Coordinates of C-alpha atoms and ligand atoms in Angstrom, one line a residue:
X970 CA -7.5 11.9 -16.8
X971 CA -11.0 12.8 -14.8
X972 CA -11.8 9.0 -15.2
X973 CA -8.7 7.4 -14.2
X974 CA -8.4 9.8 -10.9
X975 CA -12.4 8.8 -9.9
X976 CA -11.0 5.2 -11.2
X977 CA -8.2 5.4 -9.1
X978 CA -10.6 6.7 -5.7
X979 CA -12.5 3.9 -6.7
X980 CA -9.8 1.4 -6.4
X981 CA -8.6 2.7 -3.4
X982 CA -11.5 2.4 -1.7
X983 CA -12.1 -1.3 -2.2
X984 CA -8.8 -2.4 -1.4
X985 CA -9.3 -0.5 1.6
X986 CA -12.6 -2.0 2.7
X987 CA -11.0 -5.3 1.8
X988 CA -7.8 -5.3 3.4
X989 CA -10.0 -4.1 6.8
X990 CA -12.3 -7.5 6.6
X991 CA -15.2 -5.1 6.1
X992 CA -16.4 -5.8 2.4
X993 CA -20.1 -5.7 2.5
X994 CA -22.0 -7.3 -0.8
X995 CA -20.3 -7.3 -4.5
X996 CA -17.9 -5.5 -6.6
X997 CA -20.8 -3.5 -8.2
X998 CA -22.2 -2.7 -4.3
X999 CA -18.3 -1.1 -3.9
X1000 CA -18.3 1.1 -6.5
X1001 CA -21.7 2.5 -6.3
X1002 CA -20.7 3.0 -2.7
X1003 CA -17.1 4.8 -3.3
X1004 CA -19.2 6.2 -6.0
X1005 CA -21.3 8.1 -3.0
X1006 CA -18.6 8.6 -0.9
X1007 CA -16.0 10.5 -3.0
X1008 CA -19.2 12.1 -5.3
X1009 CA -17.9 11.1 -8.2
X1010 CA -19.2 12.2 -11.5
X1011 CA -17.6 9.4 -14.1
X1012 CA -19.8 6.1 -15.1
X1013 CA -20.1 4.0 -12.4
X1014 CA -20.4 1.6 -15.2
X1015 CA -18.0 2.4 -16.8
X1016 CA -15.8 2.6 -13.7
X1017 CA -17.5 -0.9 -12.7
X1018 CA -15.8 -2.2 -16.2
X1019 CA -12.7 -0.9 -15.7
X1020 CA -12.3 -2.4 -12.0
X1021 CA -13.8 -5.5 -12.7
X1022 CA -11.2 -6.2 -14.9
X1023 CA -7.8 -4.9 -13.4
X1024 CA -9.2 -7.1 -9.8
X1025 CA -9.8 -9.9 -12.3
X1026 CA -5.8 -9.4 -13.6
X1027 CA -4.8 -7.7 -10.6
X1028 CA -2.4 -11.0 -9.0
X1029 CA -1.3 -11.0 -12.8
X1030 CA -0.6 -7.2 -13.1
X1031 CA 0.9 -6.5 -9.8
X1032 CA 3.9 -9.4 -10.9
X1033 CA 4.0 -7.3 -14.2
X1034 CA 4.2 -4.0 -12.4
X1035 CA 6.8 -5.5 -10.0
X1036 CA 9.4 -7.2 -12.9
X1037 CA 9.2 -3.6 -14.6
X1038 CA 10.3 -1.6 -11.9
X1039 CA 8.0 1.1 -13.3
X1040 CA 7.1 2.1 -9.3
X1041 CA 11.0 2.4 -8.3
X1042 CA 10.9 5.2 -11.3
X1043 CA 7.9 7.3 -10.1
X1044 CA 9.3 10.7 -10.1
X1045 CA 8.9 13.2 -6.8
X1046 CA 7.7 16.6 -6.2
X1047 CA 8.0 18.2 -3.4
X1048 CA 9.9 15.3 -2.3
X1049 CA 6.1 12.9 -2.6
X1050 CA 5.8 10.3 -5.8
X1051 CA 4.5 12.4 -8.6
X1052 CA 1.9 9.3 -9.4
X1053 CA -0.2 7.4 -8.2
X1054 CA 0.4 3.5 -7.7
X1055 CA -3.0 2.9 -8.3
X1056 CA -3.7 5.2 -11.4
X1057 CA -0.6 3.4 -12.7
X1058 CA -1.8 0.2 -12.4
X1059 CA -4.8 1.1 -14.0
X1060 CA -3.3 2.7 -17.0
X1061 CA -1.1 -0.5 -17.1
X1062 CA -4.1 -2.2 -17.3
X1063 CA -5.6 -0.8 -20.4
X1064 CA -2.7 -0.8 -21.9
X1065 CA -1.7 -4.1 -21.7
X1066 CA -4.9 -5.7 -21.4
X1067 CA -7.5 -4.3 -22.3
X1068 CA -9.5 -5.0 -25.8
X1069 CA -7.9 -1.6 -27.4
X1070 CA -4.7 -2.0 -25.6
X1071 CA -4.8 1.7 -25.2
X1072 CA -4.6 4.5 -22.4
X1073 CA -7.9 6.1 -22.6
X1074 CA -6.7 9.6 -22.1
X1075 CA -5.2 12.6 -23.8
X1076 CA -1.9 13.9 -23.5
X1077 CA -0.5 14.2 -19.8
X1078 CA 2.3 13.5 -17.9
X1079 CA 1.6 10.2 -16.1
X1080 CA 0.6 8.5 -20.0
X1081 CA 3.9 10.0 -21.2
X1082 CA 5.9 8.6 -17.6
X1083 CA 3.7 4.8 -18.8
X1084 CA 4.6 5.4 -22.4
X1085 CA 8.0 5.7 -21.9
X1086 CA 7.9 2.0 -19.9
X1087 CA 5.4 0.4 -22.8
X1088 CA 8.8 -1.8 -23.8
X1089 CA 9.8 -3.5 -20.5
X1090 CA 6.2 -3.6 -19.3
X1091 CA 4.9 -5.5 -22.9
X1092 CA 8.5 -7.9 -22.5
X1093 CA 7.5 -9.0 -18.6
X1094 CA 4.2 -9.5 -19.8
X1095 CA 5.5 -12.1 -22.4
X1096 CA 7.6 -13.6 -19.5
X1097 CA 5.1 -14.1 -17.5
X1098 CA 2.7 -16.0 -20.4
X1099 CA 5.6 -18.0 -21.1
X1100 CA 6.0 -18.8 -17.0
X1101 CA 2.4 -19.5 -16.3
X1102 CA 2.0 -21.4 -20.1
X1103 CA -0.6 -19.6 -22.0
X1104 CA -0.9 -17.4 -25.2
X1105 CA -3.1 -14.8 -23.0
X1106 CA -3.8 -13.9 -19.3
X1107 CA -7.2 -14.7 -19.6
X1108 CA -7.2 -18.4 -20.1
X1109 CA -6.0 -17.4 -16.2
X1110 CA -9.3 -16.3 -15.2
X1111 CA -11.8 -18.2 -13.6
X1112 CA -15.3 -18.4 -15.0
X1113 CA -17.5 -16.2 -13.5
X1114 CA -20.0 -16.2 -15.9
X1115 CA -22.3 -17.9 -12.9
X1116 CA -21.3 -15.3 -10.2
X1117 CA -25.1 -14.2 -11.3
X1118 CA -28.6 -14.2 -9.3
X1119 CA -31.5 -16.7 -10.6
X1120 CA -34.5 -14.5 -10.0
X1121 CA -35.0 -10.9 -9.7
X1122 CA -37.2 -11.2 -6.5
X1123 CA -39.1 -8.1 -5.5
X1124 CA -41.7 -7.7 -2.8
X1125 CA -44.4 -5.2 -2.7
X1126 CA -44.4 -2.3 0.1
X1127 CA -47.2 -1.7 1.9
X1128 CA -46.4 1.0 3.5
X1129 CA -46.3 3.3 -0.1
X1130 CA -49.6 1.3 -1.3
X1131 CA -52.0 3.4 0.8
X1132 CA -54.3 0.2 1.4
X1133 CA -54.2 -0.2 -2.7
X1134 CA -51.9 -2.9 -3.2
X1135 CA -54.3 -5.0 -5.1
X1136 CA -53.3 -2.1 -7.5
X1137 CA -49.8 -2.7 -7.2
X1138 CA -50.9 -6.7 -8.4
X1139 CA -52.8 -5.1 -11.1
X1140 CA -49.9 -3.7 -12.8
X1141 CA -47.6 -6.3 -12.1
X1142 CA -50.1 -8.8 -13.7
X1143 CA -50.1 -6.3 -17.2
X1144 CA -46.4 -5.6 -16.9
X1145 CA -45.9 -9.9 -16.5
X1146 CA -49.1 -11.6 -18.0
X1147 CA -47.6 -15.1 -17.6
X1148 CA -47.6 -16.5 -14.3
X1149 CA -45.6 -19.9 -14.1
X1150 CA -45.7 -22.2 -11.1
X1151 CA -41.9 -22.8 -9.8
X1152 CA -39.3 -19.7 -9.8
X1153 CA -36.7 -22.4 -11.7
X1154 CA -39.5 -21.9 -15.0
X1155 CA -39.1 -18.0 -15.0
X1156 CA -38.5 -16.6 -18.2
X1157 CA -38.3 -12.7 -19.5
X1158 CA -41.7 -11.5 -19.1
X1159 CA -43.0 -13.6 -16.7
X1160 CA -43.6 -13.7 -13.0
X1161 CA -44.1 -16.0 -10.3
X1162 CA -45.4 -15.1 -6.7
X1163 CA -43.7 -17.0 -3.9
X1164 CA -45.1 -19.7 -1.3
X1165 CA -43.3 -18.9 1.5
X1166 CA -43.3 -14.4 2.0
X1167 CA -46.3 -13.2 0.8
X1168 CA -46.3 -10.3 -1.7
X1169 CA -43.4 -11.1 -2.9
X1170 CA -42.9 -12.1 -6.6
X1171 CA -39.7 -13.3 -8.7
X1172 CA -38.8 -12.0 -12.2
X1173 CA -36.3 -12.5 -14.6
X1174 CA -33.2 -11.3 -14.0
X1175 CA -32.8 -9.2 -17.5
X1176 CA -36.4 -7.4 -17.2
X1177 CA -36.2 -4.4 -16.3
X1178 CA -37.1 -3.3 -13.1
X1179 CA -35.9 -0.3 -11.5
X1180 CA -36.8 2.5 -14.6
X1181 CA -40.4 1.2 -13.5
X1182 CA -43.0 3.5 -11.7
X1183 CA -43.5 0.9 -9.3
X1184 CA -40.0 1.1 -8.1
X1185 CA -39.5 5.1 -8.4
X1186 CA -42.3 5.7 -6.5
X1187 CA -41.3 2.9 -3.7
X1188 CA -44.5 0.7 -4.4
X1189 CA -42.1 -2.9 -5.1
X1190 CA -38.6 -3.0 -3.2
X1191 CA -36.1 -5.3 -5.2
X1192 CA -35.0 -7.8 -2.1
X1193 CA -33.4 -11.2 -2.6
X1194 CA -36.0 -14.1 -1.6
X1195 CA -34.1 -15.3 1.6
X1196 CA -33.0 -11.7 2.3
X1197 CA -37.0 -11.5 3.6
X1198 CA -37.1 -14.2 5.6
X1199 CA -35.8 -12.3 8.8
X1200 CA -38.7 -10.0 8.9
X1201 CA -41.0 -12.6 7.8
X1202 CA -40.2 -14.7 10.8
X1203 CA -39.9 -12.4 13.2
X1204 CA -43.4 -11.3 11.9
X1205 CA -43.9 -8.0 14.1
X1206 CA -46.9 -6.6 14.9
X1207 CA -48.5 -2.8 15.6
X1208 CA -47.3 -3.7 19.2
X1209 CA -43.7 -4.5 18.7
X1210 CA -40.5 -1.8 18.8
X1211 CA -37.8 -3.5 16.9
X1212 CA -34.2 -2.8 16.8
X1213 CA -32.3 -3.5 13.3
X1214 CA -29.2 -3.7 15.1
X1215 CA -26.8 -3.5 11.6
X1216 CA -29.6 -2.1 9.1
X1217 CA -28.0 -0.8 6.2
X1218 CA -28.9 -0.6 3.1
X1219 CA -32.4 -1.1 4.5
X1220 CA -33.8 -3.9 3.0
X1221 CA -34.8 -6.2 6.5
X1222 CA -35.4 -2.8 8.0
X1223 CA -38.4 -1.2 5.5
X1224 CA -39.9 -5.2 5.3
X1225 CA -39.8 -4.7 9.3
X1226 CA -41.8 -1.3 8.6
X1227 CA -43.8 -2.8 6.4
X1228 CA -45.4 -5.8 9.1
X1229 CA -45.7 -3.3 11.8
X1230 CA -47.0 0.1 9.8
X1231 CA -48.7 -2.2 6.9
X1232 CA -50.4 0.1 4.5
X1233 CA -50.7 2.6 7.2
X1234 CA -48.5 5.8 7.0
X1235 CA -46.2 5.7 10.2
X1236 CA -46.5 8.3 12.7
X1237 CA -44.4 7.0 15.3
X1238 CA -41.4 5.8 16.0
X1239 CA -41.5 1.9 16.5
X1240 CA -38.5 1.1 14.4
X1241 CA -34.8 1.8 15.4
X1242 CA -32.1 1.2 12.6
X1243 CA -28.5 0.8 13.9
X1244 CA -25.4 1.3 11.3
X1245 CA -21.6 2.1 12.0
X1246 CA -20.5 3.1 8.4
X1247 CA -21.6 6.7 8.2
X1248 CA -21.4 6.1 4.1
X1249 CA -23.5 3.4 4.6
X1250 CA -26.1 5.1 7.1
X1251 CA -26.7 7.7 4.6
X1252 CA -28.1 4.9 1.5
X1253 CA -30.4 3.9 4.7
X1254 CA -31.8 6.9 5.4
X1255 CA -32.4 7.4 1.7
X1256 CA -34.3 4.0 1.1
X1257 CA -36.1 4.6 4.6
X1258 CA -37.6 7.3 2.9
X1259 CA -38.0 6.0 -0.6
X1260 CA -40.0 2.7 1.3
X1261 CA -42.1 6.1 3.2
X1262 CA -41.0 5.0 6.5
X1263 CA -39.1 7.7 7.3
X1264 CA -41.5 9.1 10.7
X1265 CA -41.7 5.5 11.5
X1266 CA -37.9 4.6 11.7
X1267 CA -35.4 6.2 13.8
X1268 CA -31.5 5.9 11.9
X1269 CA -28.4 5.5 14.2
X1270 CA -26.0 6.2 13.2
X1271 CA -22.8 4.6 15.5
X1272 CA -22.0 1.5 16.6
X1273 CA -24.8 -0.8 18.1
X1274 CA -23.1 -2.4 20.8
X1275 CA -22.1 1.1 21.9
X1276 CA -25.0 3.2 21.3
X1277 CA -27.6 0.3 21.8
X1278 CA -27.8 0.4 25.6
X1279 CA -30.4 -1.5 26.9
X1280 CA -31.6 0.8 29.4
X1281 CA -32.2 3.2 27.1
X1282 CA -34.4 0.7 24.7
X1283 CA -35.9 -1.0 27.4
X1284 CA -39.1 -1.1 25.5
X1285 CA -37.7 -3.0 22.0
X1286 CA -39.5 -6.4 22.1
X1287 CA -37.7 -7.3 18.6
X1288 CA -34.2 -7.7 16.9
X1289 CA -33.2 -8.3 13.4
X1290 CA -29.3 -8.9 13.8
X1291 CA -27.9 -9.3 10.7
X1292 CA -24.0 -8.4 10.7
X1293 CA -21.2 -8.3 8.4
X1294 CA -20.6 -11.7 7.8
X1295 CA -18.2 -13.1 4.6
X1296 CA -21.1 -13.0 2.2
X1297 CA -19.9 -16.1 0.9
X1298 CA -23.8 -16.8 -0.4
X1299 CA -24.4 -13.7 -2.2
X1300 CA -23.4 -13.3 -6.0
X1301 CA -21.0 -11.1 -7.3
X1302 CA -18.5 -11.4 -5.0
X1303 CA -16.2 -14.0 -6.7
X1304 CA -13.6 -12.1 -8.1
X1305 CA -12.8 -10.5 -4.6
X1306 CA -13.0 -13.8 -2.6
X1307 CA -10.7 -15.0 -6.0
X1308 CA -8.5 -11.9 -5.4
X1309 CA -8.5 -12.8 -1.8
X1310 CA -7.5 -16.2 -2.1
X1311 CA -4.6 -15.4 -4.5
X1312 CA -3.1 -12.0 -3.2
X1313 CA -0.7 -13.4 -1.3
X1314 CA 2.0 -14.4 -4.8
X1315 CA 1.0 -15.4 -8.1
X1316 CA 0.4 -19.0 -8.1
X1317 CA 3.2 -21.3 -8.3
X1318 CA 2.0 -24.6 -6.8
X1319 CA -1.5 -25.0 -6.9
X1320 CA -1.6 -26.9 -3.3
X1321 CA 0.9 -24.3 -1.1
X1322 CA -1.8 -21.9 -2.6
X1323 CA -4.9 -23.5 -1.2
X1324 CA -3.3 -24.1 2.0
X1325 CA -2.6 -20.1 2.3
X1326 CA -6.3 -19.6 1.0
X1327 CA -7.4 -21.8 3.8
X1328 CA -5.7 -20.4 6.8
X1329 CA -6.6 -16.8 5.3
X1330 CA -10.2 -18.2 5.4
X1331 CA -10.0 -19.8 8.9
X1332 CA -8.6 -16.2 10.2
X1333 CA -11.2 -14.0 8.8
X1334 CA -14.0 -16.2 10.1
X1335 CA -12.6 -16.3 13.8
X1336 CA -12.8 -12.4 13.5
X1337 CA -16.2 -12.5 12.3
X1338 CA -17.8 -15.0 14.6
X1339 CA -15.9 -13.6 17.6
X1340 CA -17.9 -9.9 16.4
X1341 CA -21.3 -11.9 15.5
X1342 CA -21.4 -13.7 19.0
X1343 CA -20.8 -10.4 20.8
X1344 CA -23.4 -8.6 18.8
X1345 CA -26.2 -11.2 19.3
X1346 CA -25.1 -11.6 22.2
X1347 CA -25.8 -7.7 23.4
X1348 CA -29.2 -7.8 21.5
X1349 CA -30.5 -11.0 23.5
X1350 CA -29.4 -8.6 26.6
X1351 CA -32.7 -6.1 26.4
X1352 CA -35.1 -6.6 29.0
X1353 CA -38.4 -6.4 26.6
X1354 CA -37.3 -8.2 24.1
X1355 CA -39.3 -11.3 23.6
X1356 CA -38.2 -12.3 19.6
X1357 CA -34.8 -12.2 17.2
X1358 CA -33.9 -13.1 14.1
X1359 CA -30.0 -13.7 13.5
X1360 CA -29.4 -14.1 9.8
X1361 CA -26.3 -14.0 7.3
X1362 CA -25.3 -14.3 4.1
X1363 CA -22.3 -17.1 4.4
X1364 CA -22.4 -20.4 3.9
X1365 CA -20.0 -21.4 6.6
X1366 CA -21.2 -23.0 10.0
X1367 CA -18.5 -20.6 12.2
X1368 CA -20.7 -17.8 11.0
X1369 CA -23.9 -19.9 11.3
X1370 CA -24.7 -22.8 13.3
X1371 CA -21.6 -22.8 15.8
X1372 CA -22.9 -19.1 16.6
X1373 CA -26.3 -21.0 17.6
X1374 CA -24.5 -23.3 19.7
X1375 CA -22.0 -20.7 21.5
X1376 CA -25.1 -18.7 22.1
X1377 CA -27.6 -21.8 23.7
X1378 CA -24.1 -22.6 26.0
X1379 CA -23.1 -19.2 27.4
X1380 CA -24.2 -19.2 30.9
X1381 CA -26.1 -15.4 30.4
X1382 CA -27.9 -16.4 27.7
X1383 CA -29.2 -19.4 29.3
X1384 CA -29.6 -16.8 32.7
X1385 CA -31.5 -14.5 30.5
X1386 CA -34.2 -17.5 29.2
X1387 CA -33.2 -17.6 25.8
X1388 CA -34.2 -20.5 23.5
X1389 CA -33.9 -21.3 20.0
X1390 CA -37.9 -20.9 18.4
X1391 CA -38.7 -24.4 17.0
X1392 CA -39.1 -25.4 12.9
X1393 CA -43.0 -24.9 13.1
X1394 CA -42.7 -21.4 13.4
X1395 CA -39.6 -20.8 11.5
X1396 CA -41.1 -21.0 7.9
X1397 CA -41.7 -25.1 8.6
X1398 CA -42.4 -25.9 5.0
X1399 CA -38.8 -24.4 3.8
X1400 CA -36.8 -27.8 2.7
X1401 CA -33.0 -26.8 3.4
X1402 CA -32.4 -26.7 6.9
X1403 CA -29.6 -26.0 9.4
X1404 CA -26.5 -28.9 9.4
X1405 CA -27.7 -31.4 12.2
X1406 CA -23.6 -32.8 12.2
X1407 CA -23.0 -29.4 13.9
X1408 CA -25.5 -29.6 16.6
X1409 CA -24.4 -33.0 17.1
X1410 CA -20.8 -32.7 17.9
X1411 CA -22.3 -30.5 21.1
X1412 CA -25.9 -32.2 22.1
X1413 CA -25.5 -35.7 21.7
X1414 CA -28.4 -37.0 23.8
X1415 CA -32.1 -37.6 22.3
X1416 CA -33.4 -35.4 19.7
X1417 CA -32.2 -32.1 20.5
X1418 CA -29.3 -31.6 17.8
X1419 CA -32.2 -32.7 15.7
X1420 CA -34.6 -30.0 16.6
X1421 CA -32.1 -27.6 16.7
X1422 CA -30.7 -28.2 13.3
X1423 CA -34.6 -28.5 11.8
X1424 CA -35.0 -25.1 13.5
X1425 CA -32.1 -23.3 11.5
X1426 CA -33.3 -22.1 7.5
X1427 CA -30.3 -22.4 5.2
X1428 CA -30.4 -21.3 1.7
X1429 CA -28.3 -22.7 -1.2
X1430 CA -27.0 -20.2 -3.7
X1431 CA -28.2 -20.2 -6.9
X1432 CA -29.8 -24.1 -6.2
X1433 CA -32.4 -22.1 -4.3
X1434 CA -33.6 -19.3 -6.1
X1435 CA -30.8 -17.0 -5.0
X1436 CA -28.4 -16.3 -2.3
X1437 CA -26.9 -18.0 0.4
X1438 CA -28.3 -17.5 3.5
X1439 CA -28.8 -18.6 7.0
X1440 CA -31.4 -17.7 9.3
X1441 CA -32.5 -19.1 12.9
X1442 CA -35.3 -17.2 15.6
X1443 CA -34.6 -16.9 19.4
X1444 CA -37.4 -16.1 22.0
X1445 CA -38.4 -16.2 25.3
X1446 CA -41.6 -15.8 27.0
Ligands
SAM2452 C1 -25.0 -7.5 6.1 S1 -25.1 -5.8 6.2 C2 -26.8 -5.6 6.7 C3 -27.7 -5.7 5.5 C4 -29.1 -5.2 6.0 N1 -29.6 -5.9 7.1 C5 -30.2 -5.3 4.8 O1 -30.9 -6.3 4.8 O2 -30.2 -4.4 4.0 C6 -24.3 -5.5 7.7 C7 -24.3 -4.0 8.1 O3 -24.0 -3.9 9.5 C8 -23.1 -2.8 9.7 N2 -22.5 -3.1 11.0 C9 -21.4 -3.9 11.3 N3 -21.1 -3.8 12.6 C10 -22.0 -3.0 13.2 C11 -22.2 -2.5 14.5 N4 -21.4 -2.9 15.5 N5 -23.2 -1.7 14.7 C12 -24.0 -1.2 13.7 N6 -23.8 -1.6 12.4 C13 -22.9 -2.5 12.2 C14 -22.2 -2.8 8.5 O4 -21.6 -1.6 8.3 C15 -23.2 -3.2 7.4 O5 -23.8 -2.1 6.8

């Protein structure tokens, strides 16, 4: 039973963060996280298993659950349902379902209460593979077989090298012996080091990276390729304060830390780390240390356009701003935008459910945008800062581009002398740039929608060597 309640917490919690808008990174990301929050002792990948496949069914098993009536029978004590929705559906799930078409438990009362509807439930599950015409749900589910990183990109930290990161390359190079020329020719046991963020290399996905010393001891930090570019354009020196304005996990942050403090130890603070999620404050504080920033960067933990006052950090010359966005360009993700798209009813006509999909879309990017303006918007308000980095990981121009433009026409930003830093010194050899039809619906004279779109970095999933992403620089002198 153990495993179906921590199951069950599990569930809970992602629905939760998904019905709120506020799903950060994949399926695996939310249950490592619940995992965390709720300390739960069970699997996570065992949990992972289980909840990847009941979201997978879950349009599919919620009509089942529905036709059967099971919930209207749920039993009360003390005048509450004896059972859990969610442990039901979960037990539905194996039993129906799953490759053993069992309940993984002993005896108890909530198998016997599932038991005792094992006729109704198996007779609406025919129904409905009569209704939707297949022999078994999963000729239902989409291929996901892609929803998978390239590369295994990992960069070296400075700051835990002690000046010996030559070191660091020496054991790389006897871990990978083969070095190939283009990340697309990466095979298991090879290694290529990238052209545009130095120390930073790209694996193969299956070799195994984090029972290495290297990575216990905090020496290489597993970070997507485009996930560095932030840091790497903002490009801080020993002179800079930075704010990370939403931080965690701590990726952007600790590669921050590691152009300011180098392969120094830090003994000041030079680095303040913003993050609302309290869960999610506590994984930053923990890889702050791992990285060995920890005297270096100050964690807080509240929200940034609340806490953030510019008076107080009237000495931050720097921002990384990288917010909760959709994550459409990060892997992993596709059974909840799947689930997302198709939790409103089973799908009856293909079309009526696109259209739903789409206006569930359009909504939950107005929300986002509206948030991402207000927080860039805050940052660019400091009175030292001279440099920021806005990134995400969508692929949609509300979140992206049209942010850039909203920000270049509002009359304080413009006040405050804010400009968008120009392609040469936003990674200028990088191919995939920002969409120039964007810029052009706004600036239609000369070349400016040109320049602005050049300055923009997009990155293609998977086509590019990993996530989505979008990144663009402001400054001011
Ligand atoms: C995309 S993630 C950041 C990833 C991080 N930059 C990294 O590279 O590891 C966005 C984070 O911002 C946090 N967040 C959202 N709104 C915030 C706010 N107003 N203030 C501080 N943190 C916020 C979210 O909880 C989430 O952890």
């Amino acid at each position: 039973m153990n495993f179906y309640r921590d199951a069950t917490w599990v569930l809970e919690y992602v629905e939760e963060q998904e019905s709120s808008g506020r799903v950060a990174g994949s399926l695996q990301t939310q249950v490592v996280n619940s995992c965390k929050k709720y300390n739960i002792k069970s699997n996570p990948k065992h949990l992972y298993a289980l909840l990847y496949s009941c979201w997978r069914f879950k349009p599919y098993l919620d009509e089942i659950l529905k036709k059967s009536g099971i919930f209207k029978d749920i039993p009360k004590k003390k005048g509450k349902p004896a059972f859990s929705k969610g442990t039901i559906t979960l037990l539905v799930h194996d039993l129906l379902l799953s490759k053993s078409k069992r309940i993984q438990m002993g005896k108890h009362p909530i198998k016997d209460f599932v038991l005792k509807h094992k006729t109704r439930l198996q007779s609406e599950l025919v129904r409905l593979k009569i209704k939707m015409k297949v022999t078994d749900l999963s000729q239902l589910l989409k291929d996901d077989s892609n929803d998978m990183t390239p590369v295994r990109w990992i960069r070296i930290n400075p700051v835990r090298c002690k000046g010996k990161v030559e070191e660091v390359l020496e054991t790389l190079r006897k871990k990978f012996p083969t070095t190939v020329s283009h990340w697309s020719e990466i095979v298991p046991g090879t290694i290529y080091e990238d052209e545009f963020v130095p120390n930073l290399f790209g694996v193969h996905p299956s070799d195994k990276i984090t029972s290495h010393e290297l990575y216990k001891r905090g020496k290489i930090i597993i970070q997507d390729r485009a996930s560095c570019f932030p840091a790497h354009i903002l490009n801080p020196n020993a002179d800079d304060v930075v704010i990370d304005a939403c931080a965690a996990p701590g990726n952007k942050t600790t590669h921050v830390a590691a152009h300011i403090f180098q392969d120094l130890m830090p003994d000041e603070v030079r680095i303040h780390a913003f993050e609302r999620d309290p869960e999610r404050a506590k994984t930053l504080h923990k890889m702050v240390k791992a990285a060995g920033c920890d005297k270096g960067i100050k964690v807080h933990v509240g929200d940034f356009t609340k806490l953030g006052k510019p008076e107080i950090f009237s000495q931050v010359t720097g921002f990384i701003v990288d917010p909760s966005c959709s994550g459409s360009g990060i892997f992993g993700r596709k059974m909840i935008d799947d689930r997302n798209k198709s939790k409103e009813e089973l799908p009856e006509a293909e079309e009526e459910q696109d259209e739903i999909a789409d206006q569930d879309l359009k909504n939950r990017l107005a929300k986002l945008s509206s948030f991402q303006f207000e927080i860039v918007k805050h940052a660019l308000s400091f009175p030292s800062a001279k440099k920021l980095v806005y990134s995400t990981c969508s692929i949609h121009a509300e979140e992206n581009e049209r942010i850039v433009i909203d920000l270049l026409l509002d009359s304080k930003v413009k006040e405050w002398g804010w400009r968008v830093r120009k392609r040469a010194g936003v990674i200028p050899k990088w191919h995939r740039r920002g969409i120039l039809a964007e810029f052009e619906e706004v600036f239609r004279e000369g070349t400016q929608a040109q320049e602005l779109a050049d300055a923009c970095i997009r990155v293609s999933p998977k086509e590019d060597g990993g996530i989505g992403f979008f990144a663009v620089c402001f400054e001011r002198d």
